[in-house]
């Protein structure tokens, strides 16, 4: 079994259509890197039903009540098997194989220097104690 490089944590709270589009774009547009998707349904009354992905590594966790965004993300991080964790907002559409590009940028960026890019909606959590959390996504205003 291939070792997971990136764990992608997505939180759903009453936005099943938006979250499903996010997950579909992630599954469709992520190549050349082993990844898993961890979906936390954070006490939603509107849940995502009847969907399947053509990926091997998918985990669905349902909370009985809304634990809050931070706690749900921490829950996802705790379930993660990957070397790196990407916290992805559920309203994000992943395009053009951005996850491996993000990972490459993270790996090749000195850990104590902020990268020359801006954050849109994703944050990396590195499992190295001395490393700082950074956000990496290209952003071109206008």
Short mmCIF file of C-alpha atoms in Angstrom, two decimals:
data_model
loop_
_atom_site.label_atom_id
_atom_site.label_comp_id
_atom_site.label_asym_id
_atom_site.label_seq_id
_atom_site.Cartn_x
_atom_site.Cartn_y
_atom_site.Cartn_z
CA UNK A 1 0.00 0.00 0.00
CA UNK A 2 1.28 3.44 -0.97
CA UNK A 3 2.15 5.79 1.89
CA UNK A 4 -0.06 8.87 2.03
CA UNK A 5 1.89 12.07 1.40
CA UNK A 6 -0.91 14.62 1.87
CA UNK A 7 -4.02 14.43 4.04
CA UNK A 8 -6.67 16.90 2.91
CA UNK A 9 -9.16 17.85 5.63
CA UNK A 10 -12.49 19.39 4.56
CA UNK A 11 -15.22 20.49 6.96
CA UNK A 12 -18.89 20.38 5.97
CA UNK A 13 -21.52 22.26 7.90
CA UNK A 14 -24.85 22.44 6.08
CA UNK A 15 -23.25 23.08 2.68
CA UNK A 16 -23.49 19.66 0.99
CA UNK A 17 -23.66 20.91 -2.61
CA UNK A 18 -20.67 23.23 -2.23
CA UNK A 19 -18.68 20.62 -0.30
CA UNK A 20 -19.42 17.93 -2.86
CA UNK A 21 -18.10 20.19 -5.67
CA UNK A 22 -14.96 20.78 -3.62
CA UNK A 23 -14.40 17.06 -3.07
CA UNK A 24 -15.08 16.22 -6.71
CA UNK A 25 -12.63 18.88 -7.90
CA UNK A 26 -10.01 17.61 -5.46
CA UNK A 27 -10.41 13.99 -6.59
CA UNK A 28 -10.45 14.92 -10.29
CA UNK A 29 -7.59 17.43 -10.29
CA UNK A 30 -5.06 15.90 -7.90
CA UNK A 31 -2.46 13.74 -9.65
CA UNK A 32 1.17 12.76 -9.06
CA UNK A 33 0.88 12.71 -5.26
CA UNK A 34 -0.59 10.16 -2.86
CA UNK A 35 -3.37 11.77 -0.87
CA UNK A 36 -6.35 11.05 1.30
CA UNK A 37 -9.51 13.03 1.85
CA UNK A 38 -10.87 13.40 5.37
CA UNK A 39 -14.36 14.86 5.40
CA UNK A 40 -15.70 16.02 8.74
CA UNK A 41 -19.47 16.52 8.80
CA UNK A 42 -19.71 18.95 11.68
CA UNK A 43 -23.20 18.29 13.01
CA UNK A 44 -24.97 19.20 9.78
CA UNK A 45 -28.68 18.81 9.30
CA UNK A 46 -27.97 18.83 5.55
CA UNK A 47 -25.57 15.97 4.91
CA UNK A 48 -23.84 14.72 1.79
CA UNK A 49 -25.52 11.49 0.73
CA UNK A 50 -24.88 8.86 -1.88
CA UNK A 51 -21.50 9.84 -3.20
CA UNK A 52 -18.47 7.76 -3.98
CA UNK A 53 -15.02 8.71 -5.14
CA UNK A 54 -12.60 6.81 -7.27
CA UNK A 55 -9.84 7.23 -4.74
CA UNK A 56 -8.53 4.67 -2.31
CA UNK A 57 -8.09 6.88 0.73
CA UNK A 58 -11.30 8.48 1.91
CA UNK A 59 -12.51 8.94 5.49
CA UNK A 60 -15.89 10.33 6.56
CA UNK A 61 -16.41 11.41 10.17
CA UNK A 62 -19.82 12.61 11.38
CA UNK A 63 -20.14 14.70 14.51
CA UNK A 64 -23.46 14.62 16.37
CA UNK A 65 -23.24 18.37 16.97
CA UNK A 66 -21.29 21.30 15.58
CA UNK A 67 -17.97 21.28 17.43
CA UNK A 68 -16.79 24.49 15.78
CA UNK A 69 -14.46 24.94 12.83
CA UNK A 70 -11.17 24.76 14.76
CA UNK A 71 -12.09 21.63 16.74
CA UNK A 72 -13.36 19.89 13.60
CA UNK A 73 -10.09 20.68 11.82
CA UNK A 74 -8.15 19.34 14.80
CA UNK A 75 -10.28 16.18 14.61
CA UNK A 76 -9.33 15.83 10.94
CA UNK A 77 -5.66 16.40 11.70
CA UNK A 78 -5.87 13.70 14.37
CA UNK A 79 -7.27 11.23 11.82
CA UNK A 80 -4.70 12.15 9.16
CA UNK A 81 -2.23 9.54 7.95
CA UNK A 82 -0.27 11.83 5.63
CA UNK A 83 3.12 13.37 6.15
CA UNK A 84 1.55 16.76 5.41
CA UNK A 85 -1.94 18.05 6.19
CA UNK A 86 -3.83 20.49 3.99
CA UNK A 87 -6.84 22.21 5.58
CA UNK A 88 -9.08 23.02 2.64
CA UNK A 89 -12.18 25.19 2.93
CA UNK A 90 -15.26 23.45 1.57
CA UNK A 91 -15.99 26.27 -0.89
CA UNK A 92 -12.64 25.78 -2.67
CA UNK A 93 -12.50 24.37 -6.19
CA UNK A 94 -9.18 22.66 -6.83
CA UNK A 95 -7.83 23.12 -10.36
CA UNK A 96 -4.75 22.31 -12.42
CA UNK A 97 -3.11 19.82 -10.07
CA UNK A 98 -2.48 22.47 -7.42
CA UNK A 99 -1.94 20.05 -4.50
CA UNK A 100 1.41 18.69 -5.79
CA UNK A 101 2.46 22.24 -6.71
CA UNK A 102 1.57 23.38 -3.20
CA UNK A 103 3.46 20.45 -1.69
CA UNK A 104 6.52 21.12 -3.83
CA UNK A 105 6.44 24.78 -2.78
CA UNK A 106 6.16 23.81 0.87
CA UNK A 107 8.99 21.26 0.71
CA UNK A 108 11.30 23.65 -1.16
CA UNK A 109 10.61 26.68 1.04
CA UNK A 110 12.87 27.28 4.04
CA UNK A 111 10.73 26.66 7.11
CA UNK A 112 11.53 29.95 8.83
CA UNK A 113 10.99 32.20 5.80
CA UNK A 114 7.52 33.01 4.57
CA UNK A 115 6.98 32.06 0.93
CA UNK A 116 6.52 34.79 -1.68
CA UNK A 117 2.89 33.81 -2.27
CA UNK A 118 -0.40 34.64 -0.63
CA UNK A 119 -3.07 32.47 0.91
CA UNK A 120 -6.52 32.00 -0.53
CA UNK A 121 -8.13 29.27 1.53
CA UNK A 122 -5.64 26.61 2.52
CA UNK A 123 -3.24 26.09 5.39
CA UNK A 124 -0.52 23.50 5.81
CA UNK A 125 0.29 21.84 9.07
CA UNK A 126 3.76 20.33 9.08
CA UNK A 127 4.35 17.55 11.54
CA UNK A 128 7.83 18.90 12.35
CA UNK A 129 7.71 20.54 15.82
CA UNK A 130 10.12 23.33 14.91
CA UNK A 131 8.36 24.32 11.70
CA UNK A 132 5.82 27.08 11.52
CA UNK A 133 2.45 26.66 9.83
CA UNK A 134 2.32 28.41 6.51
CA UNK A 135 -0.23 29.05 3.84
CA UNK A 136 0.61 28.43 0.21
CA UNK A 137 -1.48 29.19 -2.80
CA UNK A 138 -0.72 31.46 -5.69
CA UNK A 139 -2.94 34.50 -5.74
CA UNK A 140 -3.15 36.88 -8.66
CA UNK A 141 -5.33 39.90 -7.81
CA UNK A 142 -7.68 41.13 -10.50
#
